[in-house]
mmCIF file of N, CA and C in Angstrom:
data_model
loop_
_atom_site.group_PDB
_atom_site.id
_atom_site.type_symbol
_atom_site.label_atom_id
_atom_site.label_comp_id
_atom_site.label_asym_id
_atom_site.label_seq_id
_atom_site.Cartn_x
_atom_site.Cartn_y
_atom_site.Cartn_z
ATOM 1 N N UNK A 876 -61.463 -4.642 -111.170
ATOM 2 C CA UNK A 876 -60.084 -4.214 -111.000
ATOM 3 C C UNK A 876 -59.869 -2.931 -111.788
ATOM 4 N N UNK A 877 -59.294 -1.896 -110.866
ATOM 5 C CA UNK A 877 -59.034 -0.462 -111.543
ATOM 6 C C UNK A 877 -57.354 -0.694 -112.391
ATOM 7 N N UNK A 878 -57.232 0.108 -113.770
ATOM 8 C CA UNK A 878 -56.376 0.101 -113.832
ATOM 9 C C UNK A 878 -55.393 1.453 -113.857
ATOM 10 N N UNK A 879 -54.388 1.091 -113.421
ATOM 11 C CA UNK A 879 -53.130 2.355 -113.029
ATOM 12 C C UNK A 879 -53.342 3.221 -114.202
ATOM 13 N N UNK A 880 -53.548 4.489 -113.924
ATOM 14 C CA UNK A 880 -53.226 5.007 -115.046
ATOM 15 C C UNK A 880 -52.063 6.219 -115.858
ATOM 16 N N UNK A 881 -51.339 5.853 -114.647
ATOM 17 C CA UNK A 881 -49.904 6.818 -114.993
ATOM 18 C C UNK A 881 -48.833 5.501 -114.316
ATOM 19 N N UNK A 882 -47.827 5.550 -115.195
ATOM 20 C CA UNK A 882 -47.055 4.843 -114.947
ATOM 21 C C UNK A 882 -45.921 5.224 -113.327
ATOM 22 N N UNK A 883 -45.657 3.655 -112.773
ATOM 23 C CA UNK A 883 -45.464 3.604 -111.772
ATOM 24 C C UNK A 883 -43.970 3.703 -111.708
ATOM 25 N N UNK A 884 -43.011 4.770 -111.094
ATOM 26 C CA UNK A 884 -41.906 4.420 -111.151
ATOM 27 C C UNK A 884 -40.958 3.711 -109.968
ATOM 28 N N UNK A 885 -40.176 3.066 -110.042
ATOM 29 C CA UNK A 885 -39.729 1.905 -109.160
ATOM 30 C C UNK A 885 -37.862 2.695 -108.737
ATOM 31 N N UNK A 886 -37.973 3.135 -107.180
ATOM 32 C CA UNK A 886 -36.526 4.119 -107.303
ATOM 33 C C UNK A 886 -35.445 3.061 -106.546
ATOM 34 N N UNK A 887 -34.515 3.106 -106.655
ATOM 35 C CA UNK A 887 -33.151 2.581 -105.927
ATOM 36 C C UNK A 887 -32.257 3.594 -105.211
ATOM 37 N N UNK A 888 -32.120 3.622 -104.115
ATOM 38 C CA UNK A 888 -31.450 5.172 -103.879
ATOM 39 C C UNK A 888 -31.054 6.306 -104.391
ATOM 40 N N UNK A 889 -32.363 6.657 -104.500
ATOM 41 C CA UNK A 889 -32.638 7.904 -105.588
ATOM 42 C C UNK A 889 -33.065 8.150 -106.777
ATOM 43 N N UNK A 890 -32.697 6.918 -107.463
ATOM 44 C CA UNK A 890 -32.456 7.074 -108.595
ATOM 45 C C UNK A 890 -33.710 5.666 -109.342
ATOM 46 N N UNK A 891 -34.378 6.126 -110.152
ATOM 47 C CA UNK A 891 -35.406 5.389 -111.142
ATOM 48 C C UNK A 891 -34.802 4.494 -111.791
ATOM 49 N N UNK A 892 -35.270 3.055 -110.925
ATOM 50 C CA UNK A 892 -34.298 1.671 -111.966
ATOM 51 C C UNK A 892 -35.391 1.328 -112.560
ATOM 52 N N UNK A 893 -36.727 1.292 -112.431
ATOM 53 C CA UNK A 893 -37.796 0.740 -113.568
ATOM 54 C C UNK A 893 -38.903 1.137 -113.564
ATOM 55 N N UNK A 894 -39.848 1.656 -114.966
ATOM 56 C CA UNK A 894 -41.243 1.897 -114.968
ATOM 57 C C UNK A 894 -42.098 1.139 -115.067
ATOM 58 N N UNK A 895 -43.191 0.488 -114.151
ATOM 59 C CA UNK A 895 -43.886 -0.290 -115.072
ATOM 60 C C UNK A 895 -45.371 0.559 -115.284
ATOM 61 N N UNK A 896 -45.988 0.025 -116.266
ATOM 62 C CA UNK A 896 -47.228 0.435 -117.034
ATOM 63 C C UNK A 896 -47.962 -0.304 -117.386
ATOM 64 N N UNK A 897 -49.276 0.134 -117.744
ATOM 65 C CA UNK A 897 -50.494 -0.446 -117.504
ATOM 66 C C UNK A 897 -50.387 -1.207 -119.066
ATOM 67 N N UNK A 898 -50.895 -2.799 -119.426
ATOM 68 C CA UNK A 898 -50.724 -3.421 -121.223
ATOM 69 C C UNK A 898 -51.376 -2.243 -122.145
ATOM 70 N N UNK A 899 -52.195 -1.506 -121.535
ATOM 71 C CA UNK A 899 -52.877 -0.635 -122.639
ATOM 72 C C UNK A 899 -52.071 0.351 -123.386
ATOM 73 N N UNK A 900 -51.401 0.960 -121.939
ATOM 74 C CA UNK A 900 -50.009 1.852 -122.590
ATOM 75 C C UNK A 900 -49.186 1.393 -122.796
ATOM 76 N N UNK A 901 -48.527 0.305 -122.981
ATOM 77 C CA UNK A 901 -47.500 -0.495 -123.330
ATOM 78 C C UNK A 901 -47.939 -0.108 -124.677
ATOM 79 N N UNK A 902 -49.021 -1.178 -125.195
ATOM 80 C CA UNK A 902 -49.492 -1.392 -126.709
ATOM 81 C C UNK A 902 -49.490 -0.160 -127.216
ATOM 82 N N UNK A 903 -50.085 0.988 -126.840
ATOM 83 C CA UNK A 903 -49.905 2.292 -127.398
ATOM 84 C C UNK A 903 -48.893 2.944 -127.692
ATOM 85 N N UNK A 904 -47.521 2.869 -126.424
ATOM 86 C CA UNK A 904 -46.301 2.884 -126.867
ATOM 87 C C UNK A 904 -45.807 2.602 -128.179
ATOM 88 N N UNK A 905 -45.999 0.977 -127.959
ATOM 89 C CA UNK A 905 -45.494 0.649 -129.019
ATOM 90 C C UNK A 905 -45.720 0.906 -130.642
ATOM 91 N N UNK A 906 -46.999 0.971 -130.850
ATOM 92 C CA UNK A 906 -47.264 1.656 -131.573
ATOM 93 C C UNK A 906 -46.916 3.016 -132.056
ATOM 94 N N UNK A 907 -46.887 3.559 -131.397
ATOM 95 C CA UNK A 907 -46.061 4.872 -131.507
ATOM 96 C C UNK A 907 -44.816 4.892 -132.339
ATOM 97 N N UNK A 908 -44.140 3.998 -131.630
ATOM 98 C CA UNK A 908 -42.998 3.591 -132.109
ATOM 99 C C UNK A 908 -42.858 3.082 -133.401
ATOM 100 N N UNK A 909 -43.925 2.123 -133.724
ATOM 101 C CA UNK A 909 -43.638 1.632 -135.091
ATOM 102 C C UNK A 909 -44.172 2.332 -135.789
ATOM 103 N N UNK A 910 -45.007 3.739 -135.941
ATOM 104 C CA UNK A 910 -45.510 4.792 -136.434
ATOM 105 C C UNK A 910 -44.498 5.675 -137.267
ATOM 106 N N UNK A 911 -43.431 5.757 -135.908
ATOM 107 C CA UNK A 911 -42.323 6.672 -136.157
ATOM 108 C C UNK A 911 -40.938 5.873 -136.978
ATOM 109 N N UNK A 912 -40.984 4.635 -136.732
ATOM 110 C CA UNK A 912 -40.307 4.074 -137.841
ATOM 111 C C UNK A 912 -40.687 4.101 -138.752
ATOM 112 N N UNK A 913 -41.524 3.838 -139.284
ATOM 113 C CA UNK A 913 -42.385 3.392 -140.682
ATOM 114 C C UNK A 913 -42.202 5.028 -141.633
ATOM 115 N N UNK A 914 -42.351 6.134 -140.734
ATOM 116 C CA UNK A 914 -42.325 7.113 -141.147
ATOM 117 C C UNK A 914 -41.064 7.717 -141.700
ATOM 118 N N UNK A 915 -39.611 6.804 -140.600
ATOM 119 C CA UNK A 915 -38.726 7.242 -141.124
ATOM 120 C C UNK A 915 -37.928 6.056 -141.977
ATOM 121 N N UNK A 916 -38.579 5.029 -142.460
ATOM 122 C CA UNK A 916 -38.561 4.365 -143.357
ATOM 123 C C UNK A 916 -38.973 4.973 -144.779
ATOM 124 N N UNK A 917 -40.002 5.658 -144.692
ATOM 125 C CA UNK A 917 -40.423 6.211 -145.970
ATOM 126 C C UNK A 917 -39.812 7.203 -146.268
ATOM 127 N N UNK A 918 -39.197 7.815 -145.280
ATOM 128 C CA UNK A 918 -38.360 9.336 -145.899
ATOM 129 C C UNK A 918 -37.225 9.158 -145.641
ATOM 130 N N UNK A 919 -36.767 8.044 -145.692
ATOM 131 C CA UNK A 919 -35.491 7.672 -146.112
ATOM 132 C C UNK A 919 -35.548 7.042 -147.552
ATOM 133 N N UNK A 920 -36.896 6.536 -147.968
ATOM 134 C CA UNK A 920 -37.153 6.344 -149.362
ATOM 135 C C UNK A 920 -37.119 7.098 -150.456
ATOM 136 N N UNK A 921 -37.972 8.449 -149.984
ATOM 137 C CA UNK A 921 -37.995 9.483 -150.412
ATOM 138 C C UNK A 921 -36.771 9.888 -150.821
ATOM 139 N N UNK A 922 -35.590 10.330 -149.996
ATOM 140 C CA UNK A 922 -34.600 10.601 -149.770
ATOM 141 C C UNK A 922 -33.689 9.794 -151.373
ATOM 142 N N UNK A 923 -33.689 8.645 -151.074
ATOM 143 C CA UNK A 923 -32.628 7.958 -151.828
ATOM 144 C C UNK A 923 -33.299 8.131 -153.197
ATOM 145 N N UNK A 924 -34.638 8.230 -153.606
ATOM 146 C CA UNK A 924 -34.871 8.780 -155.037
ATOM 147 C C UNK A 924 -35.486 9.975 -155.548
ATOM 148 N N UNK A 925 -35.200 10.635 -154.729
ATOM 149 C CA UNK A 925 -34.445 12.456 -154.620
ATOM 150 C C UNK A 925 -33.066 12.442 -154.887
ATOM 151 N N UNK A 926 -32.200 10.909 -154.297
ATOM 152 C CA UNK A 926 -30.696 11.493 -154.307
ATOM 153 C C UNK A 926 -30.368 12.180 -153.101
ATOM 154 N N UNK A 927 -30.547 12.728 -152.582
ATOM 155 C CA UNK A 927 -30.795 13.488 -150.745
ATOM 156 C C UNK A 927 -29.803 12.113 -150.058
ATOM 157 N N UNK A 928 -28.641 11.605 -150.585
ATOM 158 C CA UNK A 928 -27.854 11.042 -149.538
ATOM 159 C C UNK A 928 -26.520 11.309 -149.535
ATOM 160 N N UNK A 929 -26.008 10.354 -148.696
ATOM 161 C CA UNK A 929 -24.226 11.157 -148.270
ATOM 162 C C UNK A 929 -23.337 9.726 -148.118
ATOM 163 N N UNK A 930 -22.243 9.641 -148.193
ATOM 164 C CA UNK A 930 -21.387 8.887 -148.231
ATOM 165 C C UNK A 930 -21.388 8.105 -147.006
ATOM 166 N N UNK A 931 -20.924 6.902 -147.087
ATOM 167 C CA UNK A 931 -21.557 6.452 -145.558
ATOM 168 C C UNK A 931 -19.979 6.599 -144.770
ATOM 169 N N UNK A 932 -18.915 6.254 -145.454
ATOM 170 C CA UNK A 932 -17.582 6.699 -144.533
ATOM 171 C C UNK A 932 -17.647 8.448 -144.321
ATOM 172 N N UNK A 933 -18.240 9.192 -145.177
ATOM 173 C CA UNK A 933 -17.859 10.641 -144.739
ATOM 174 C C UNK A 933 -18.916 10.662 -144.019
ATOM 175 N N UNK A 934 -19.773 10.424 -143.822
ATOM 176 C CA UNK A 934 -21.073 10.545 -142.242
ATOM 177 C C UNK A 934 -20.241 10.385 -141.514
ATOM 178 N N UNK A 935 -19.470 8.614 -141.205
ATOM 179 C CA UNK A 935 -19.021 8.001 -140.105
ATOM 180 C C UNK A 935 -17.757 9.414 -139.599
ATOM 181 N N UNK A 936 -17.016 9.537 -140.547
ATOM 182 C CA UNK A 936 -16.197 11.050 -140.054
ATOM 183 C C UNK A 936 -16.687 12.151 -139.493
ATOM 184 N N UNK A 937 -17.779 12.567 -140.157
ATOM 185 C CA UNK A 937 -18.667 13.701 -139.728
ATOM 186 C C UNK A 937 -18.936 13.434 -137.874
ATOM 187 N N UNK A 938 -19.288 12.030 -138.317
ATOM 188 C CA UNK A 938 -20.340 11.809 -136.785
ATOM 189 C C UNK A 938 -19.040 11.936 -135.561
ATOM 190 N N UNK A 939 -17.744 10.841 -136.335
ATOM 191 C CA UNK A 939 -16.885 11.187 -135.315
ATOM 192 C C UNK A 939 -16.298 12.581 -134.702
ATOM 193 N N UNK A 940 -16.273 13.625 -136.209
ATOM 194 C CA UNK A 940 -15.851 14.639 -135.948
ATOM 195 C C UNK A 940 -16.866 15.640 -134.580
ATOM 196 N N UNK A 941 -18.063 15.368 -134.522
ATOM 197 C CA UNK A 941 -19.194 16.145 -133.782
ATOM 198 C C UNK A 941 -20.074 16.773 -134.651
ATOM 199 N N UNK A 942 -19.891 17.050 -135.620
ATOM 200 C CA UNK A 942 -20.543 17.280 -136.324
ATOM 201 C C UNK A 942 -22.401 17.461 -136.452
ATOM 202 N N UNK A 943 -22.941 16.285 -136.319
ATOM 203 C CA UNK A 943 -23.909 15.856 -135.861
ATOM 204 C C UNK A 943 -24.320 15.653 -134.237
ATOM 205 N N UNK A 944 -23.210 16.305 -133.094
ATOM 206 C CA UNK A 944 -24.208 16.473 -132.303
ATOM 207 C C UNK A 944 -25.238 17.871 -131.830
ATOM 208 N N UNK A 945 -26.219 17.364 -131.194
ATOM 209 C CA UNK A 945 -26.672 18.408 -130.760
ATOM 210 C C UNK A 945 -26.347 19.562 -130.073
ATOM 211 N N UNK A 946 -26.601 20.610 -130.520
ATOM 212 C CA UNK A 946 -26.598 21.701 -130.086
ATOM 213 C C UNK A 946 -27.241 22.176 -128.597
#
């Protein structure tokens, strides 16, 4: 048995309701993912004993204000 090796996308009039993918890239995904957490687990560590933080109600303002969106 060959396996897929680009993920398959699944359309609904027009429009992409689901990908599926092969367990290998799943697992790799995921990994990825917990790569990039872990990473921003630690530099959020970093961060808090540097002092490198901010108020969590003046974020929540900031964020409401736009502040933080993208450009």
């Amino acid at each position: 048995m060959s396996v897929q090796a680009e993920p398959i996308q699944i359309s609904k009039n027009g429009k992409t309701v689901a990908v599926v993918m092969s367990y290998e890239n799943y697992l790799a995904v995921e990994d990825i993912k917990a790569a990039h957490l872990q990473h921003c687990f630690e530099q959020a560590q970093r961060d808090i004993v540097n002092g490198q933080t901010i108020d969590g109600e003046a974020f929540m303002q900031d964020l409401v204000a736009g502040k933080h969106d993208k450009k």
